[in-house]
XYZ file of C-alpha atoms in Angstrom:
605
model
C -0.048 0.028 -0.073
C 1.551 3.496 -0.789
C 0.737 6.790 0.621
C -1.081 9.333 -1.520
C -1.333 13.434 -2.100
C -4.105 15.382 -1.177
C -6.082 17.205 -3.652
C -4.057 20.421 -3.659
C -5.474 22.438 -6.696
C -8.744 23.833 -5.813
C -10.596 24.996 -8.603
C -11.507 28.797 -8.785
C -15.440 30.174 -8.565
C -16.417 32.833 -10.714
C -20.129 33.089 -10.300
C -21.612 35.185 -13.038
C -25.700 34.812 -12.049
C -27.416 33.820 -9.094
C -27.428 29.936 -9.070
C -30.567 28.201 -8.161
C -29.453 25.185 -6.102
C -31.542 21.965 -4.778
C -29.824 19.752 -1.801
C -31.424 16.329 -1.438
C -30.956 14.790 1.483
C -32.018 11.750 4.068
C -32.983 11.401 7.711
C -31.180 7.871 8.707
C -30.994 6.332 12.443
C -27.691 6.598 14.037
C -25.568 3.556 13.471
C -25.569 2.669 17.048
C -29.537 2.668 17.660
C -30.325 0.690 14.316
C -32.953 -2.163 15.346
C -35.184 -3.805 13.048
C -39.048 -4.569 13.290
C -41.095 -7.803 12.811
C -41.434 -6.861 9.214
C -37.492 -6.945 8.676
C -37.343 -2.676 8.098
C -35.534 -0.377 10.077
C -37.519 0.628 13.191
C -37.130 4.845 13.410
C -39.854 5.572 15.860
C -38.465 6.477 19.233
C -34.654 5.836 18.263
C -32.362 8.299 17.540
C -32.031 9.870 14.043
C -29.833 12.115 11.831
C -28.796 13.586 8.570
C -27.012 11.443 6.712
C -22.989 12.180 6.524
C -23.011 12.875 2.631
C -26.003 14.371 2.962
C -24.415 17.204 5.321
C -22.182 18.211 2.688
C -24.546 18.237 -0.014
C -26.426 21.204 2.325
C -22.963 22.718 3.254
C -21.941 23.218 -0.206
C -25.268 24.261 -1.517
C -25.667 26.942 0.833
C -22.428 28.081 0.321
C -22.428 28.275 -3.409
C -25.943 29.818 -3.200
C -24.537 32.830 -1.058
C -21.766 33.238 -3.024
C -23.660 33.404 -6.394
C -26.392 35.521 -4.626
C -29.097 32.517 -5.437
C -30.893 30.352 -3.403
C -30.741 26.904 -1.890
C -33.748 24.558 -1.311
C -33.471 21.623 0.517
C -35.936 18.419 0.039
C -36.491 15.145 1.914
C -38.771 12.351 1.573
C -39.859 10.698 4.693
C -42.441 10.913 7.838
C -42.942 13.820 9.897
C -39.974 13.157 11.948
C -37.523 13.626 9.064
C -38.735 17.459 9.109
C -35.847 17.812 11.338
C -32.894 17.359 8.550
C -35.144 20.323 6.956
C -34.763 22.125 10.103
C -31.158 21.977 10.477
C -30.306 22.784 6.754
C -32.499 25.853 6.948
C -30.557 26.806 10.506
C -27.412 26.527 8.530
C -28.346 28.563 5.864
C -30.623 27.116 3.265
C -33.321 29.172 1.850
C -36.502 26.797 2.531
C -37.026 23.232 2.671
C -39.794 20.978 0.758
C -40.737 17.654 2.572
C -42.320 15.075 0.804
C -44.678 13.456 3.250
C -47.452 11.074 2.788
C -48.379 7.762 3.993
C -48.507 7.121 0.108
C -44.797 7.467 0.068
C -44.128 4.365 2.582
C -42.258 1.210 1.309
C -40.727 3.566 -1.277
C -37.706 1.840 -2.832
C -34.852 3.608 -4.641
C -36.398 4.155 -8.081
C -40.046 5.109 -6.160
C -37.904 7.578 -4.366
C -36.238 9.019 -6.915
C -39.684 9.556 -8.698
C -41.138 11.289 -6.213
C -37.814 13.525 -5.718
C -37.774 14.561 -9.834
C -41.267 15.483 -9.543
C -40.510 17.494 -6.824
C -37.824 18.949 -8.375
C -39.916 20.025 -11.855
C -42.577 21.161 -9.871
C -40.630 23.459 -7.290
C -37.946 24.438 -10.257
C -35.801 24.653 -12.595
C -32.782 24.478 -11.082
C -29.232 25.037 -11.986
C -27.397 22.541 -9.745
C -28.827 19.651 -7.742
C -27.026 18.249 -5.046
C -27.166 14.657 -3.752
C -25.192 13.010 -1.417
C -22.861 10.241 -2.472
C -24.749 7.174 -1.074
C -26.795 7.090 2.045
C -25.513 5.404 5.145
C -28.435 3.177 6.019
C -28.413 1.522 2.416
C -24.701 2.270 0.931
C -26.700 1.957 -2.784
C -25.660 5.377 -4.708
C -28.668 4.507 -6.668
C -30.758 7.293 -6.477
C -28.851 10.162 -7.710
C -28.205 8.473 -11.683
C -31.748 7.324 -11.124
C -33.144 11.097 -10.740
C -30.636 12.398 -13.393
C -32.215 9.769 -16.020
C -35.512 11.072 -15.015
C -34.945 14.730 -15.127
C -32.849 14.495 -18.111
C -29.612 15.897 -16.060
C -26.027 15.073 -16.621
C -24.333 13.184 -13.865
C -21.418 13.039 -11.903
C -20.341 10.998 -8.733
C -18.434 11.282 -6.006
C -17.607 15.342 -6.253
C -14.419 16.074 -3.654
C -13.530 19.164 -5.151
C -15.620 21.424 -7.557
C -15.187 24.895 -9.073
C -17.354 27.257 -11.640
C -16.628 29.588 -14.187
C -19.822 30.917 -15.432
C -21.805 27.978 -17.049
C -18.893 25.189 -16.554
C -18.251 23.318 -13.704
C -14.820 21.577 -13.102
C -14.835 18.700 -10.795
C -12.552 16.278 -8.970
C -14.293 12.509 -8.698
C -13.286 10.785 -5.570
C -13.816 6.827 -6.536
C -13.135 3.792 -4.551
C -9.572 3.259 -6.031
C -8.773 6.673 -8.013
C -10.205 10.151 -9.031
C -11.156 11.734 -12.663
C -10.840 15.224 -13.500
C -13.940 16.497 -15.310
C -16.117 19.197 -16.759
C -19.586 19.654 -17.256
C -22.116 22.209 -17.976
C -25.306 23.515 -15.877
C -27.732 22.335 -15.069
C -26.252 19.379 -13.452
C -26.739 16.883 -10.809
C -24.060 16.073 -8.558
C -23.321 13.154 -5.857
C -21.046 14.585 -3.237
C -18.055 12.964 -1.522
C -17.438 12.970 2.541
C -14.359 15.183 1.824
C -15.685 17.574 -0.442
C -16.348 20.212 2.783
C -17.465 20.520 6.156
C -20.948 19.520 6.890
C -23.830 21.111 7.969
C -24.039 20.395 11.595
C -26.455 22.226 14.040
C -27.619 21.431 17.519
C -31.317 20.775 18.304
C -32.085 24.030 20.053
C -31.407 25.951 16.893
C -32.975 23.550 14.765
C -35.839 24.250 16.891
C -36.227 28.077 16.016
C -36.489 27.493 12.448
C -39.820 28.886 11.342
C -42.517 26.387 10.116
C -43.262 29.077 7.403
C -39.676 27.734 5.662
C -40.647 24.382 5.431
C -43.625 23.181 2.619
C -45.152 19.684 3.135
C -45.810 18.163 -0.148
C -48.387 15.457 -0.516
C -48.536 12.300 -3.230
C -51.585 13.942 -4.524
C -49.876 17.386 -4.973
C -47.133 15.519 -7.400
C -49.217 13.692 -9.715
C -50.922 10.297 -10.156
C -48.011 8.231 -9.479
C -47.662 5.369 -8.674
C -45.849 6.305 -5.254
C -44.626 4.540 -2.222
C -44.510 0.542 -2.375
C -46.842 0.246 -5.155
C -44.490 2.178 -7.311
C -41.638 0.147 -6.496
C -40.323 -2.681 -8.481
C -38.062 -4.076 -5.336
C -39.295 -5.960 -2.452
C -37.691 -6.776 0.614
C -37.413 -10.536 2.045
C -35.428 -12.019 4.626
C -33.503 -9.326 7.046
C -31.179 -10.502 9.288
C -29.081 -8.347 11.642
C -25.003 -9.659 11.484
C -24.363 -10.515 15.245
C -20.508 -11.338 15.874
C -20.146 -11.807 19.437
C -16.485 -11.035 20.463
C -14.345 -13.073 22.919
C -13.077 -9.768 23.700
C -9.973 -11.442 25.872
C -7.414 -8.755 26.649
C -4.117 -10.330 27.440
C -1.423 -9.659 30.255
C 2.459 -9.895 30.518
C 5.139 -9.174 28.384
C 4.911 -8.421 24.788
C 6.504 -11.532 24.179
C 4.492 -13.647 26.152
C 0.760 -12.153 24.888
C 2.313 -12.831 21.743
C 2.769 -16.346 22.453
C -0.270 -16.686 24.035
C -2.105 -14.438 21.415
C -0.847 -16.997 18.243
C -1.862 -20.132 20.670
C -5.423 -18.356 20.702
C -5.607 -18.024 17.306
C -4.488 -21.536 16.044
C -7.037 -22.766 18.864
C -9.759 -20.822 16.920
C -8.653 -21.906 13.369
C -7.859 -18.368 12.225
C -4.413 -18.972 10.926
C -5.716 -21.586 8.426
C -7.347 -21.071 5.446
C -10.821 -22.426 4.197
C -10.169 -24.612 1.443
C -12.461 -23.137 -1.395
C -14.875 -24.923 -3.777
C -13.301 -26.661 -6.304
C -16.633 -26.850 -8.286
C -17.348 -23.196 -8.330
C -17.172 -22.451 -11.922
C -15.695 -25.982 -13.416
C -18.013 -26.443 -16.116
C -15.609 -26.900 -18.850
C -18.220 -26.519 -22.072
C -20.772 -23.996 -22.616
C -24.169 -25.394 -22.774
C -26.264 -24.362 -25.526
C -29.132 -21.919 -24.602
C -32.311 -23.875 -24.421
C -35.672 -22.560 -25.662
C -36.651 -20.216 -22.527
C -35.055 -17.434 -24.711
C -34.227 -15.485 -21.236
C -31.096 -13.669 -21.437
C -28.470 -12.768 -18.674
C -26.582 -9.731 -19.711
C -23.362 -8.858 -17.674
C -22.007 -5.199 -18.028
C -18.381 -5.377 -17.970
C -16.108 -2.230 -17.478
C -13.036 -1.282 -19.050
C -9.520 -2.129 -16.880
C -11.579 -4.098 -14.919
C -11.180 -7.513 -16.344
C -11.465 -9.900 -12.669
C -14.438 -7.916 -11.867
C -16.187 -8.714 -15.454
C -15.014 -12.346 -14.994
C -16.633 -12.482 -11.338
C -20.089 -11.294 -12.799
C -19.984 -13.884 -15.761
C -19.103 -16.594 -13.706
C -22.054 -15.930 -11.403
C -24.290 -15.379 -14.175
C -23.318 -18.585 -15.943
C -24.058 -20.496 -12.572
C -27.470 -18.461 -12.461
C -28.353 -19.393 -16.378
C -28.246 -22.956 -15.316
C -31.662 -22.734 -13.354
C -33.030 -20.716 -15.962
C -31.611 -22.005 -19.108
C -31.272 -19.045 -21.284
C -28.306 -17.199 -22.281
C -25.553 -15.545 -20.927
C -24.467 -12.116 -22.984
C -21.303 -9.902 -22.131
C -21.972 -6.178 -23.187
C -18.369 -5.351 -23.687
C -16.504 -2.253 -25.470
C -14.005 -1.903 -28.304
C -10.608 -4.046 -27.164
C -12.146 -6.873 -25.021
C -11.371 -10.094 -25.720
C -14.585 -12.239 -26.591
C -12.319 -15.545 -25.764
C -11.769 -14.322 -22.063
C -15.419 -13.297 -21.706
C -16.130 -16.948 -23.021
C -14.070 -18.641 -20.627
C -15.407 -16.828 -17.760
C -18.827 -17.906 -18.512
C -20.202 -15.326 -21.755
C -22.530 -17.553 -24.279
C -22.300 -14.255 -26.413
C -20.558 -10.897 -26.719
C -21.782 -7.714 -27.686
C -19.508 -4.984 -28.385
C -20.427 -1.291 -27.528
C -19.367 1.058 -30.277
C -18.064 4.277 -28.589
C -16.081 5.469 -25.452
C -17.471 3.701 -21.582
C -19.093 7.336 -20.895
C -21.896 5.772 -18.633
C -24.559 8.180 -19.814
C -24.133 6.862 -23.285
C -23.767 3.650 -22.336
C -26.958 3.375 -20.318
C -29.221 5.030 -23.245
C -27.356 1.879 -25.408
C -28.001 -0.960 -23.134
C -31.949 0.575 -23.080
C -32.071 0.370 -26.614
C -30.089 -3.040 -26.925
C -32.687 -4.569 -24.347
C -35.315 -3.611 -26.656
C -34.478 -5.874 -29.130
C -33.388 -8.672 -26.554
C -35.557 -10.690 -24.170
C -33.482 -9.392 -21.117
C -34.151 -11.020 -17.911
C -31.421 -9.888 -16.042
C -28.565 -7.581 -15.788
C -25.711 -7.762 -13.627
C -22.966 -4.510 -13.572
C -20.139 -3.601 -11.336
C -21.168 -2.054 -7.948
C -18.323 0.735 -9.054
C -19.171 4.317 -9.914
C -19.627 3.282 -13.703
C -21.528 0.559 -12.960
C -24.310 2.484 -10.447
C -24.575 5.068 -12.781
C -25.143 2.529 -16.185
C -27.883 0.277 -14.268
C -29.375 3.199 -12.173
C -29.835 5.260 -15.452
C -31.029 1.665 -16.975
C -33.188 0.879 -14.142
C -35.286 4.317 -14.125
C -35.833 4.523 -18.084
C -37.308 0.842 -18.118
C -38.884 1.089 -14.728
C -36.837 -1.874 -13.570
C -36.158 -2.966 -10.120
C -32.237 -2.398 -9.093
C -30.420 -4.357 -6.085
C -27.336 -2.276 -5.486
C -24.133 -3.263 -3.882
C -25.345 -6.793 -3.484
C -22.634 -9.521 -1.848
C -24.454 -12.308 -3.194
C -27.081 -13.965 -5.869
C -29.103 -16.721 -6.532
C -32.283 -18.124 -8.116
C -35.111 -19.180 -5.842
C -38.436 -20.233 -7.434
C -37.380 -18.466 -10.702
C -36.770 -15.376 -9.121
C -33.615 -13.402 -8.808
C -32.281 -13.024 -5.175
C -29.872 -10.777 -4.083
C -28.273 -10.587 -0.678
C -27.545 -6.676 -0.012
C -25.914 -5.259 3.060
C -26.546 -2.073 4.897
C -24.769 -0.273 7.333
C -21.711 -1.261 6.202
C -22.644 -5.321 6.689
C -24.568 -4.526 9.907
C -27.578 -5.794 8.042
C -27.864 -8.256 5.110
C -31.438 -8.099 3.379
C -32.746 -10.699 0.430
C -34.036 -8.095 -2.110
C -36.517 -9.509 -5.109
C -37.087 -7.586 -8.121
C -40.965 -7.528 -9.307
C -40.278 -6.193 -12.430
C -40.012 -7.915 -15.952
C -35.938 -7.040 -15.735
C -34.038 -7.666 -13.036
C -31.034 -5.346 -12.260
C -28.236 -5.868 -9.886
C -24.906 -4.524 -9.002
C -22.544 -6.561 -6.981
C -19.393 -5.645 -5.070
C -16.563 -6.563 -6.603
C -14.145 -9.052 -4.862
C -17.031 -10.560 -3.222
C -17.831 -13.362 -5.850
C -15.336 -16.109 -6.881
C -13.494 -16.035 -9.661
C -14.940 -18.925 -12.476
C -12.402 -21.673 -13.500
C -12.124 -21.333 -16.769
C -13.867 -22.780 -19.404
C -13.745 -23.714 -23.155
C -16.104 -22.050 -24.994
C -15.917 -19.355 -28.267
C -19.202 -17.205 -27.845
C -20.436 -15.250 -30.712
C -19.705 -11.827 -31.136
C -21.866 -8.847 -32.327
C -21.473 -5.140 -32.478
C -24.021 -2.236 -31.155
C -23.894 1.162 -31.957
C -23.389 3.748 -29.363
C -24.756 7.636 -30.009
C -22.188 9.764 -27.883
C -23.360 12.841 -26.003
C -20.934 12.851 -23.406
C -22.241 15.444 -21.335
C -19.164 14.609 -18.585
C -16.105 15.406 -20.386
C -13.272 13.472 -18.695
C -10.114 15.054 -18.810
C -7.760 12.771 -16.740
C -8.382 10.015 -14.746
C -5.808 8.087 -11.736
C -6.123 4.657 -10.418
C -4.173 4.625 -7.287
C -5.554 1.163 -6.261
C -7.228 -1.712 -7.144
C -10.854 -1.924 -5.626
C -10.660 -6.033 -5.437
C -7.788 -6.116 -2.937
C -8.989 -5.401 0.131
C -12.591 -7.385 -0.579
C -10.505 -10.796 -1.634
C -8.112 -10.265 1.433
C -8.241 -13.285 3.741
C -5.713 -11.381 6.465
C -5.913 -7.738 6.832
C -4.097 -5.558 8.814
C -5.695 -2.199 9.928
C -3.916 0.715 10.598
C -5.328 3.804 12.728
C -3.495 7.318 12.913
C -0.652 5.924 15.186
C 0.920 4.409 12.479
C 3.095 6.847 10.811
C 3.724 6.491 7.069
C 7.148 6.276 7.391
C 6.601 3.192 9.753
C 4.080 1.422 7.781
C 7.466 -1.163 6.365
C 7.400 -2.278 10.036
C 4.389 -4.017 9.548
C 6.070 -5.634 6.326
C 7.485 -8.783 7.937
C 3.734 -9.700 9.781
C 2.045 -8.715 6.431
C 4.730 -11.119 4.431
C 4.112 -14.113 6.923
C 0.284 -13.983 6.831
C -0.025 -12.896 3.275
C -1.966 -9.697 4.469
C -2.939 -6.342 3.179
C -3.240 -3.083 4.973
C -6.362 -1.314 5.518
C -6.910 1.962 7.398
C -9.307 4.126 9.083
C -10.770 7.518 7.863
C -8.358 9.339 9.564
C -5.769 7.876 7.629
C -7.103 8.393 4.623
C -7.715 12.278 5.330
C -4.167 12.559 5.720
C -3.817 11.033 2.306
C -1.778 8.365 4.187
C -3.262 5.471 2.191
C -5.894 5.323 -0.782
C -9.150 5.796 -0.093
C -10.002 2.128 -1.419
C -8.088 1.208 1.701
C -10.792 2.859 3.724
C -12.736 0.614 6.002
C -15.861 1.767 7.868
C -19.334 3.166 7.673
C -18.113 5.837 5.200
C -15.235 3.366 3.441
C -15.749 -0.248 2.874
C -16.540 -3.424 4.733
C -14.879 -6.341 4.748
C -15.089 -9.852 5.985
C -11.469 -11.373 6.259
C -10.735 -14.489 8.298
C -8.749 -12.591 10.039
C -8.200 -8.878 11.260
C -5.287 -6.922 13.041
C -6.420 -3.591 14.488
C -3.235 -1.498 15.078
C -2.858 1.874 16.467
C -6.303 2.466 16.047
C -8.942 3.280 18.875
C -11.656 0.884 17.911
C -14.615 3.857 17.527
C -18.002 2.071 15.772
C -17.476 4.401 12.587
C -14.191 2.090 11.895
C -15.101 -1.190 13.546
C -18.847 -1.752 11.633
C -16.543 -2.429 8.458
C -15.139 -5.207 9.993
C -17.726 -6.830 12.002
C -18.092 -9.501 9.521
C -14.255 -10.546 10.379
C -13.741 -14.002 11.540
C -11.449 -13.015 14.163
C -10.044 -9.682 15.317
C -6.822 -8.927 17.366
C -6.349 -5.496 18.779
C -2.958 -3.885 19.660
C -2.788 -0.977 21.690
C -1.043 0.698 24.052
C -4.051 2.018 26.343
C -5.790 -0.555 28.458
C -8.995 1.266 27.716
C -9.156 1.442 24.308
C -12.629 0.814 22.990
C -11.366 -1.263 20.329
C -10.375 -4.233 23.421
C -14.064 -4.514 23.395
C -14.884 -5.363 20.156
C -11.952 -7.678 19.538
C -11.391 -11.389 20.297
C -7.872 -11.098 21.368
C -6.519 -8.072 22.826
C -2.609 -7.199 23.059
C -2.092 -4.345 25.093
C 1.236 -2.644 24.510
C 3.240 -0.429 22.157
C 2.803 -1.868 18.288
C 6.340 -1.376 17.520
C 7.506 -4.080 20.040
C 4.331 -6.339 19.849
C 4.442 -6.375 16.014
C 8.312 -8.089 16.145
C 6.630 -10.419 19.234
C 4.250 -11.793 16.944
C 6.027 -12.353 13.547
C 8.567 -13.746 15.501
C 6.240 -16.237 17.023
C 4.283 -17.155 14.112
C 7.590 -17.796 12.388
C 8.339 -20.652 15.407
C 4.637 -22.273 14.876
C 3.388 -21.731 11.715
């Protein structure tokens, strides 16, 4: 893992006219207070609620630019009466007014139903020059609503905005993705999803929120927006079994010298089986000859992304497995330069090459047009910035159900069921699409890579019109999005480990084949790529073994490793919170403990 530099070149802002800005926000339960009701949905009554972290940046930047341009900022939310509080907070921060979409008819809205309602409200209250949304909401982790609204409103869309400048009608943006950055330009009007590091968050204490005049918040009902359908009736997905991921930890804190604690820790790890990798399933992807499609005529399409061959292979292997149940055909949607032979070996029966540059908006339009002439049953894509926008736009255009950021897919009773995490893996819900076309974006690295098979797919091409309203100027990839997801052992580092000390962790990492992860504080300092950030605004991972080194153990980080098999914490503060959330705790200076662990592992492993 290499350190990365912060974004230093901040574009200038030159406003030539007042801007009408809209910020879309969501109220969510505070992570620690999250519970489930008997219906499998989040309980919101009687628990602590707050504005989602990314939404706070949308409000903050919207208010800032409205003031600087002499314009206005209107904040929208959809939710029950209690959601008025996030509008009060936004207005207290400086927004001009709030619009509350509040009606029992909105109950049970999935992302598409939510996007339809918000798009209708934007049209009713607009037009707006700039619409800002959070990169994703922390309760759902989907990142779907932004691109769905963009499709419904006809706006260009850019996601993960970390730096934004303006000159007249032209926006200059730095986009922060999981494993790199893009420099782009886009003209107003536009819709942007904002990153956590864009600016300081909107935060106002409850007494100040209570002072906001009710006259500054307008309630909009479903009837006022039109016929709909709204809410559950307009939602092409349904929630099945939902389960809380409980991981009780042993919380055994050791004592003695560093060498004594290291020896005891290694012995405990051996007892737990944490030092031995689980045997892989040799049957996964073991098909050697492609089966001819049956009479069903149904197509499972896989959207591949340029320069991510492993992610495409994961999806094609999953599609081939699913296809065994429906007897259809697996179609790879690829781009110029893709290797049909490699796609066929991974699971594609046919390859369609989309002609043109892989601009997300253009690709979505091409996929929609392609689907009109093919019996599309399901479309799988990567849960990356590219995949989320393409699938979000396709879902909105087709009125199709979309499950975002899935960690598992299967077919049950001829229906596609996707397992979707929320709250960084604190919950897992089985989601079913009720539409004729089913869309699922899958988290990279969570599916097995298929064993190559012998297959020569048929190859065809499909034209792609070029609109390209988001103009990419430069792109940088600073890591691989799959690395942490595939890692069996991970060493998590906090700010107490300085960048020049990372090399001291190398002997332990080499012995265990471990990858490095980091807390938000570490990535904020530019000491590690964002792809390595684990936690509620980073990534959730499930390694067999996780070492927490020099980090305090706050909820925002530890929720991202709650699915780890065994957690070992190393901290010189015996009162550190991390010791209540680990299986094995070693009290001591990591500079001494880590070499002692490495020495003990060399002796016994």
